[in-house]
Coordinates of C-alpha atoms in Angstrom, one line a residue:
M1445 CA 56.5 -7.7 231.1
K1446 CA 55.5 -5.8 234.6
S1447 CA 57.5 -2.9 234.1
L1448 CA 55.6 -0.8 236.7
I1449 CA 55.8 -3.6 239.5
N1450 CA 55.3 -2.5 243.0
K1451 CA 55.2 1.6 241.7
K1452 CA 52.7 3.8 243.1
I1453 CA 50.7 6.1 240.4
L1454 CA 48.5 8.9 242.2
L1455 CA 45.8 9.4 239.5
G1456 CA 44.2 12.6 239.6
I1457 CA 41.2 13.3 237.1
T1458 CA 39.3 16.2 236.7
G1459 CA 35.6 16.7 235.2
G1460 CA 36.8 16.8 231.9
I1461 CA 34.3 13.8 229.5
A1462 CA 37.8 11.9 228.5
A1463 CA 37.5 11.3 232.7
Y1464 CA 35.5 8.4 230.8
K1465 CA 38.5 7.0 229.6
I1466 CA 40.3 6.7 233.2
P1467 CA 39.6 2.9 234.0
F1468 CA 41.0 1.8 230.8
L1469 CA 44.3 3.3 232.1
I1470 CA 43.8 1.7 235.7
R1471 CA 43.9 -1.5 234.0
D1472 CA 47.2 -1.1 231.9
I1473 CA 48.5 0.4 234.8
I1474 CA 47.7 -2.8 237.1
K1475 CA 48.5 -5.0 234.4
K1476 CA 51.8 -4.0 234.7
G1477 CA 52.0 -4.5 238.0
G1478 CA 51.3 -1.3 239.3
L1479 CA 49.6 0.3 242.3
V1480 CA 46.9 2.5 242.1
K1481 CA 44.9 5.2 244.2
C1482 CA 42.7 8.5 242.6
I1483 CA 42.1 11.5 243.5
L1484 CA 38.2 12.6 242.0
T1485 CA 37.4 16.4 241.5
E1486 CA 33.8 17.1 242.0
G1487 CA 33.0 17.6 238.4
S1488 CA 35.0 14.3 237.3
K1489 CA 31.9 12.5 239.7
E1490 CA 29.8 13.7 236.3
F1491 CA 32.2 11.4 233.8
V1492 CA 33.6 8.4 236.0
T1493 CA 31.9 7.0 239.6
P1494 CA 33.9 6.6 242.8
T1495 CA 32.1 3.5 242.8
T1496 CA 33.9 2.1 239.6
L1497 CA 37.6 3.8 240.4
K1498 CA 37.8 1.7 243.9
T1499 CA 36.2 -1.7 242.4
L1500 CA 39.2 -1.3 239.6
T1501 CA 41.4 -0.2 242.5
K1502 CA 40.9 -2.0 245.4
Q1503 CA 42.0 1.4 247.0
K1504 CA 39.8 4.2 248.7
V1505 CA 38.7 6.8 246.4
Y1506 CA 39.9 10.5 247.8
M1507 CA 37.4 13.2 247.0
D1508 CA 37.0 15.8 250.2
E1509 CA 40.4 17.9 251.4
F1510 CA 38.6 17.5 254.7
D1511 CA 38.1 13.4 254.8
I1512 CA 40.1 13.2 258.4
E1513 CA 41.0 10.2 259.6
E1514 CA 42.4 9.4 262.7
G1515 CA 44.2 13.0 262.3
V1516 CA 45.6 12.3 258.7
I1517 CA 45.5 15.1 256.3
P1518 CA 44.5 14.0 253.4
H1519 CA 46.6 16.3 250.8
T1520 CA 50.1 16.1 252.4
T1521 CA 49.7 12.3 253.2
L1522 CA 48.9 11.4 249.8
S1523 CA 51.3 13.7 248.4
K1524 CA 54.1 12.2 250.0
W1525 CA 52.5 8.4 248.7
P1526 CA 53.1 8.0 245.2
D1527 CA 56.4 7.3 242.9
V1528 CA 54.4 9.7 240.3
F1529 CA 51.5 11.3 239.8
V1530 CA 49.4 11.9 237.0
I1531 CA 46.4 14.2 236.6
A1532 CA 44.7 13.0 233.3
P1533 CA 42.4 14.1 231.8
A1534 CA 43.8 17.8 232.8
T1535 CA 41.2 20.3 232.3
A1536 CA 42.2 24.3 231.3
N1537 CA 41.1 25.0 235.3
T1538 CA 42.8 23.0 236.6
I1539 CA 45.7 23.4 234.7
S1540 CA 44.9 26.9 235.5
K1541 CA 45.1 26.5 239.1
L1542 CA 47.7 24.8 239.2
A1543 CA 49.9 27.6 237.7
G1544 CA 48.7 30.4 239.4
G1545 CA 48.7 28.7 242.6
I1546 CA 45.3 28.2 244.0
A1547 CA 44.6 24.9 246.1
D1548 CA 40.7 24.8 246.2
N1549 CA 41.0 20.9 246.3
L1550 CA 42.0 18.0 247.6
L1551 CA 43.5 17.5 243.6
T1552 CA 45.0 21.1 243.4
L1553 CA 46.1 20.2 247.1
V1554 CA 48.2 17.3 246.4
G1555 CA 49.6 18.9 243.0
L1556 CA 51.2 21.8 245.2
D1557 CA 52.3 19.9 247.6
T1558 CA 53.8 17.4 246.2
R1559 CA 57.4 16.9 245.5
K1560 CA 57.4 14.0 243.4
P1561 CA 57.4 13.6 239.5
V1562 CA 53.6 15.6 238.0
L1563 CA 52.6 14.5 234.9
I1564 CA 49.8 16.8 232.9
V1565 CA 47.5 15.5 230.6
P1566 CA 45.4 18.2 229.0
S1567 CA 42.1 16.8 227.3
M1568 CA 39.7 19.9 226.1
H1569 CA 38.6 21.4 223.2
E1570 CA 41.3 22.9 220.5
N1571 CA 40.3 26.4 221.0
M1572 CA 40.4 26.3 224.5
Y1573 CA 43.6 24.4 224.2
N1574 CA 45.7 27.0 221.7
N1575 CA 44.1 29.7 223.7
E1576 CA 47.5 32.3 224.6
I1577 CA 45.8 31.6 228.5
T1578 CA 46.4 27.9 228.6
Q1579 CA 49.5 27.7 226.7
K1580 CA 50.9 30.7 229.4
N1581 CA 49.6 27.8 231.9
L1582 CA 51.4 25.0 230.5
E1583 CA 54.9 26.9 230.0
I1584 CA 54.6 27.9 233.6
L1585 CA 54.3 24.8 234.7
K1586 CA 57.0 23.2 231.9
R1587 CA 59.2 25.6 233.9
R1588 CA 58.5 24.2 236.7
G1589 CA 59.3 21.1 236.4
F1590 CA 56.0 19.6 235.6
N1591 CA 56.1 16.6 232.6
I1592 CA 53.5 18.0 229.9
L1593 CA 51.8 15.4 227.7
E1594 CA 50.4 16.8 224.8
P1595 CA 47.1 16.2 223.5
E1596 CA 46.8 14.3 220.2
E1597 CA 44.7 15.3 217.1
G1598 CA 41.3 13.5 216.1
E1599 CA 37.6 13.6 217.3
L1600 CA 36.7 16.1 219.9
A1601 CA 33.2 16.2 222.2
G1602 CA 30.2 17.7 220.0
G1603 CA 31.4 16.5 216.3
D1604 CA 34.9 18.8 215.9
R1605 CA 37.8 17.9 215.3
G1606 CA 41.5 19.0 216.5
K1607 CA 44.3 18.8 218.9
G1608 CA 42.3 18.7 222.1
R1609 CA 41.7 14.8 222.4
L1610 CA 43.3 12.7 225.5
P1611 CA 46.0 10.8 224.3
E1612 CA 46.3 7.0 223.5
I1613 CA 46.2 5.3 227.0
E1614 CA 49.3 2.8 225.5
R1615 CA 50.7 6.8 225.1
I1616 CA 50.2 7.9 229.1
V1617 CA 51.1 4.6 230.3
F1618 CA 54.6 4.7 228.5
E1619 CA 55.3 8.4 229.6
I1620 CA 54.5 7.0 233.3
E1621 CA 57.6 4.7 232.4
K1622 CA 59.5 7.4 230.9
I1623 CA 59.3 9.1 234.1
L1624 CA 60.4 6.3 236.4
E1625 CA 62.9 4.9 234.6
K1626 CA 66.7 5.9 235.2
K1627 CA 67.6 8.1 232.7
D1628 CA 71.7 6.7 232.1
F1629 CA 72.2 7.7 228.5
P1630 CA 70.5 11.2 228.8
N1631 CA 70.6 12.5 224.9
K1632 CA 73.0 9.6 223.6
K1633 CA 72.3 9.2 219.7
I1634 CA 71.8 5.6 219.5
V1635 CA 70.7 3.8 216.1
V1636 CA 68.7 0.9 216.7
T1637 CA 68.3 -1.7 213.6
A1638 CA 65.4 -3.9 213.1
G1639 CA 63.5 -6.1 210.7
A1640 CA 64.4 -8.5 207.9
T1641 CA 65.6 -7.0 204.7
R1642 CA 64.5 -8.1 200.7
E1643 CA 66.6 -8.3 198.6
Y1644 CA 64.4 -8.0 195.0
I1645 CA 64.3 -11.1 192.0
D1646 CA 61.4 -9.2 190.7
P1647 CA 58.7 -6.3 191.1
V1648 CA 56.7 -9.1 193.0
R1649 CA 59.1 -11.9 194.6
F1650 CA 62.6 -10.9 196.9
I1651 CA 64.5 -12.9 199.0
S1652 CA 64.1 -12.6 203.2
N1653 CA 63.4 -14.1 205.8
P1654 CA 61.0 -14.6 209.5
S1655 CA 62.3 -11.9 211.1
T1656 CA 59.5 -9.3 212.7
G1657 CA 61.6 -6.7 214.1
R1658 CA 60.5 -7.6 217.8
M1659 CA 63.6 -7.5 219.3
G1660 CA 64.5 -4.1 217.6
F1661 CA 61.6 -2.1 218.4
S1662 CA 62.2 -3.7 221.7
L1663 CA 65.7 -2.0 222.2
A1664 CA 64.7 1.1 220.4
R1665 CA 61.8 1.3 223.0
E1666 CA 64.0 0.9 225.7
G1667 CA 66.4 3.6 225.0
V1668 CA 63.9 6.5 224.9
L1669 CA 62.5 5.6 228.1
R1670 CA 66.0 5.6 229.0
G1671 CA 66.7 9.0 228.1
G1672 CA 68.1 8.2 224.4
D1673 CA 67.6 10.3 221.7
V1674 CA 66.9 7.2 219.1
V1675 CA 67.0 6.3 215.2
L1676 CA 65.3 2.9 214.0
I1677 CA 65.7 1.7 210.9
S1678 CA 63.9 -1.0 210.2
G1679 CA 63.3 -3.7 207.2
K1680 CA 59.3 -3.7 206.4
T1681 CA 56.4 -4.7 209.5
F1682 CA 54.0 -5.0 210.5
L1683 CA 54.3 -3.8 213.8
T1684 CA 54.0 -0.1 215.3
P1685 CA 57.0 1.6 215.5
P1686 CA 57.1 2.9 219.7
Y1687 CA 57.1 6.4 220.6
G1688 CA 59.7 8.9 221.1
V1689 CA 62.1 7.2 217.8
N1690 CA 62.5 8.5 215.0
F1691 CA 61.5 5.8 212.3
I1692 CA 63.2 5.3 209.2
E1693 CA 61.7 2.3 207.1
V1694 CA 63.6 0.8 204.2
D1695 CA 63.8 -2.2 202.2
S1696 CA 67.4 -3.6 200.9
A1697 CA 70.5 -4.4 202.9
E1698 CA 71.9 -1.4 201.2
D1699 CA 69.4 0.6 201.8
M1700 CA 69.5 0.2 205.4
K1701 CA 73.8 0.4 205.1
T1702 CA 73.3 4.2 203.5
E1703 CA 70.9 5.6 206.5
V1704 CA 73.4 3.8 208.8
F1705 CA 76.1 5.5 207.7
K1706 CA 74.1 8.9 207.0
H1707 CA 73.8 8.9 211.3
F1708 CA 77.1 6.6 212.2
D1709 CA 79.8 9.8 212.6
D1710 CA 77.5 11.7 215.1
L1711 CA 75.9 8.4 217.2
D1712 CA 77.0 6.8 220.6
Y1713 CA 75.5 3.6 219.9
L1714 CA 74.7 1.2 217.1
I1715 CA 72.7 -1.6 218.0
M1716 CA 72.2 -4.1 214.9
A1717 CA 69.2 -6.5 215.1
A1718 CA 68.1 -6.6 212.0
A1719 CA 68.0 -9.7 209.8
V1720 CA 70.2 -8.6 207.2
S1721 CA 70.2 -10.3 204.1
D1722 CA 73.6 -11.9 203.2
F1723 CA 72.6 -13.1 199.7
S1724 CA 71.2 -10.1 196.9
P1725 CA 70.0 -10.6 193.6
S1726 CA 73.5 -9.7 191.0
S1727 CA 70.6 -8.4 189.2
V1728 CA 67.0 -7.7 189.2
V1729 CA 64.6 -8.4 186.4
Q1730 CA 62.1 -5.4 185.8
E1731 CA 59.7 -7.5 184.9
K1732 CA 57.5 -10.6 186.5
I1733 CA 58.9 -13.6 186.0
K1734 CA 56.6 -15.8 184.3
K1735 CA 55.8 -19.5 185.8
D1736 CA 56.9 -21.1 181.8
S1737 CA 60.4 -19.6 182.3
F1738 CA 62.0 -22.6 182.6
N1739 CA 65.3 -21.7 181.7
F1740 CA 65.6 -18.9 184.9
T1741 CA 68.9 -18.7 186.6
L1742 CA 69.7 -16.8 189.7
S1743 CA 72.8 -15.6 190.6
L1744 CA 73.5 -14.5 193.6
S1745 CA 76.1 -11.3 195.2
Q1746 CA 77.0 -10.9 198.9
T1747 CA 75.5 -7.9 200.3
P1748 CA 77.5 -5.7 202.3
D1749 CA 78.7 -6.5 205.7
I1750 CA 77.2 -3.4 207.5
L1751 CA 78.8 -4.4 211.1
K1752 CA 81.8 -5.3 209.8
E1753 CA 82.2 -1.8 207.8
A1754 CA 81.0 0.2 210.8
G1755 CA 83.8 -1.7 212.9
E1756 CA 86.0 -0.6 210.7
R1757 CA 84.7 3.0 211.2
K1758 CA 84.1 3.7 213.9
K1759 CA 85.9 5.9 216.5
H1760 CA 83.9 6.5 220.0
Q1761 CA 81.1 4.5 218.7
K1762 CA 80.0 1.3 220.8
L1763 CA 78.6 -1.3 218.8
V1764 CA 76.7 -3.8 219.5
G1765 CA 76.6 -7.1 217.0
F1766 CA 73.7 -10.0 217.3
A1767 CA 73.9 -13.4 215.9
L1768 CA 72.1 -17.0 215.6
E1769 CA 74.4 -19.9 216.0
T1770 CA 73.5 -23.5 216.2
E1771 CA 76.9 -24.6 218.0
N1772 CA 79.9 -23.7 219.2
L1773 CA 78.3 -20.7 220.7
L1774 CA 81.5 -18.8 222.4
K1775 CA 83.6 -19.7 219.9
N1776 CA 81.6 -18.7 217.0
G1777 CA 80.4 -15.5 218.8
Y1778 CA 83.7 -14.4 220.2
K1779 CA 85.4 -14.8 216.7
K1780 CA 82.4 -12.2 215.4
L1781 CA 82.9 -9.8 218.2
K1782 CA 86.8 -10.0 217.6
E1783 CA 86.6 -9.9 213.9
K1784 CA 83.7 -7.0 213.4
N1785 CA 85.5 -4.9 215.8
L1786 CA 82.6 -5.3 218.3
D1787 CA 81.4 -3.9 222.0
M1788 CA 79.0 -6.8 222.7
I1789 CA 77.6 -9.4 220.5
V1790 CA 74.0 -10.9 221.4
I1791 CA 74.0 -14.6 220.6
N1792 CA 70.4 -16.3 219.6
E1793 CA 70.1 -19.8 220.4
P1794 CA 67.4 -21.3 217.7
T1795 CA 65.6 -23.4 220.6
K1796 CA 61.4 -23.4 220.9
N1797 CA 60.1 -20.3 221.8
S1798 CA 63.5 -18.2 221.1
G1799 CA 64.3 -16.3 217.5
F1800 CA 61.8 -15.6 215.0
E1801 CA 58.1 -14.6 214.9
V1802 CA 57.9 -15.3 219.2
E1803 CA 57.8 -12.3 221.7
T1804 CA 61.1 -14.4 224.0
N1805 CA 64.6 -14.9 223.4
K1806 CA 67.2 -16.7 224.4
V1807 CA 70.2 -15.2 224.8
T1808 CA 74.1 -15.7 225.8
I1809 CA 76.0 -12.5 225.6
I1810 CA 79.2 -11.6 225.1
L1811 CA 81.6 -8.4 225.7
R1812 CA 84.3 -7.1 224.2
S1813 CA 86.6 -7.8 227.6
G1814 CA 85.2 -11.6 227.3
D1815 CA 83.1 -11.7 229.6
V1816 CA 79.9 -14.3 229.1
Y1817 CA 76.4 -14.0 230.5
R1818 CA 74.1 -16.4 229.8
F1819 CA 70.5 -16.3 230.0
P1820 CA 67.2 -18.5 230.2
L1821 CA 64.4 -17.8 228.0
L1822 CA 63.2 -13.9 228.7
S1823 CA 60.7 -11.5 227.1
K1824 CA 62.7 -9.7 224.3
E1825 CA 61.3 -6.5 226.5
E1826 CA 63.6 -8.2 229.9
V1827 CA 66.5 -8.7 227.0
S1828 CA 66.4 -5.4 226.1
K1829 CA 66.7 -4.0 229.6
I1830 CA 69.8 -6.2 230.0
I1831 CA 71.2 -5.2 226.8
F1832 CA 71.3 -1.7 228.0
D1833 CA 72.4 -2.3 231.4
L1834 CA 75.2 -4.1 230.3
L1835 CA 76.0 -0.9 227.5
E1836 CA 76.0 1.4 230.2
G1837 CA 79.0 -0.2 232.7
L1838 CA 80.8 -0.1 228.7

């Protein structure tokens, strides 16, 4: 999904060795629809060339504060251009200049002149990052409203290990998206469930379904982008949890119920996107069932209906349920919404490229008011945005 379409990102690249990674950042921003311009310091040209950046961005690369064309002053023009100014990698030297109000190159001139959001991405040796002076300078910038993305732990230049690595490109892009996204759920407590539960028959066999958790993970990511405090409770999955969530992994429906109600009293929104098993074995066999156990009979019991219980217990909370329906979508969906005291139900239609194990969904959404919204096949990221847009109006 092109989440940065027509967004203007100005990249300030300083003289740290991590500058060699910036072409990959540019590539990912452009893939998401963003427009990129670059400012280079003198030192950064040792690690990445202006020609490379110009080729990738299809834009002029700016290096000289005195490069005045047709009476246009570079730093005042560039400071007004972007939606966000990203300084990556940000060296200790550049951080100290910005904190101290020193403007001796084009990058620091723009950094002090701009009134647009600024994201500082420090990258340096651990000892430099932890130095009292560097930390004090970062605190000064935070107080002035600059966004700081902390470096990661890992291998550093020279072979040392520690905190100072440039964050992964995906992490930087996420932070840019977060800065640019509207914050219509500020500090709201949001619990999202995702994936399939497992109901064990014996130590190695279980009842489950093909849910990958993509829909729930996408919803959790959207919640973080829009300012929410998100807890993601998921069945087993191969997916990497989104940045910024409190991730809890569970096995069974009973486990998921326990975790949901640990948070229930304090939450504002519960979005039950998990594919929770309807049945579990009445008892679990403690040893692996042998292939020649011809007389084995599997007795099943219903699992707890987490959403129904949430509907019975809710006070201020908004509840969102998901359902897969093959017929009478509106009738069955509205019935479930009423029976479970929901505020919204999202009905998945099991058509080609919709539902489990794919990255798209075709959904119909019914609100408590009776309003119905039908959508064509969309990416799960697009569906997530729609759900939060509708939630914001409830």
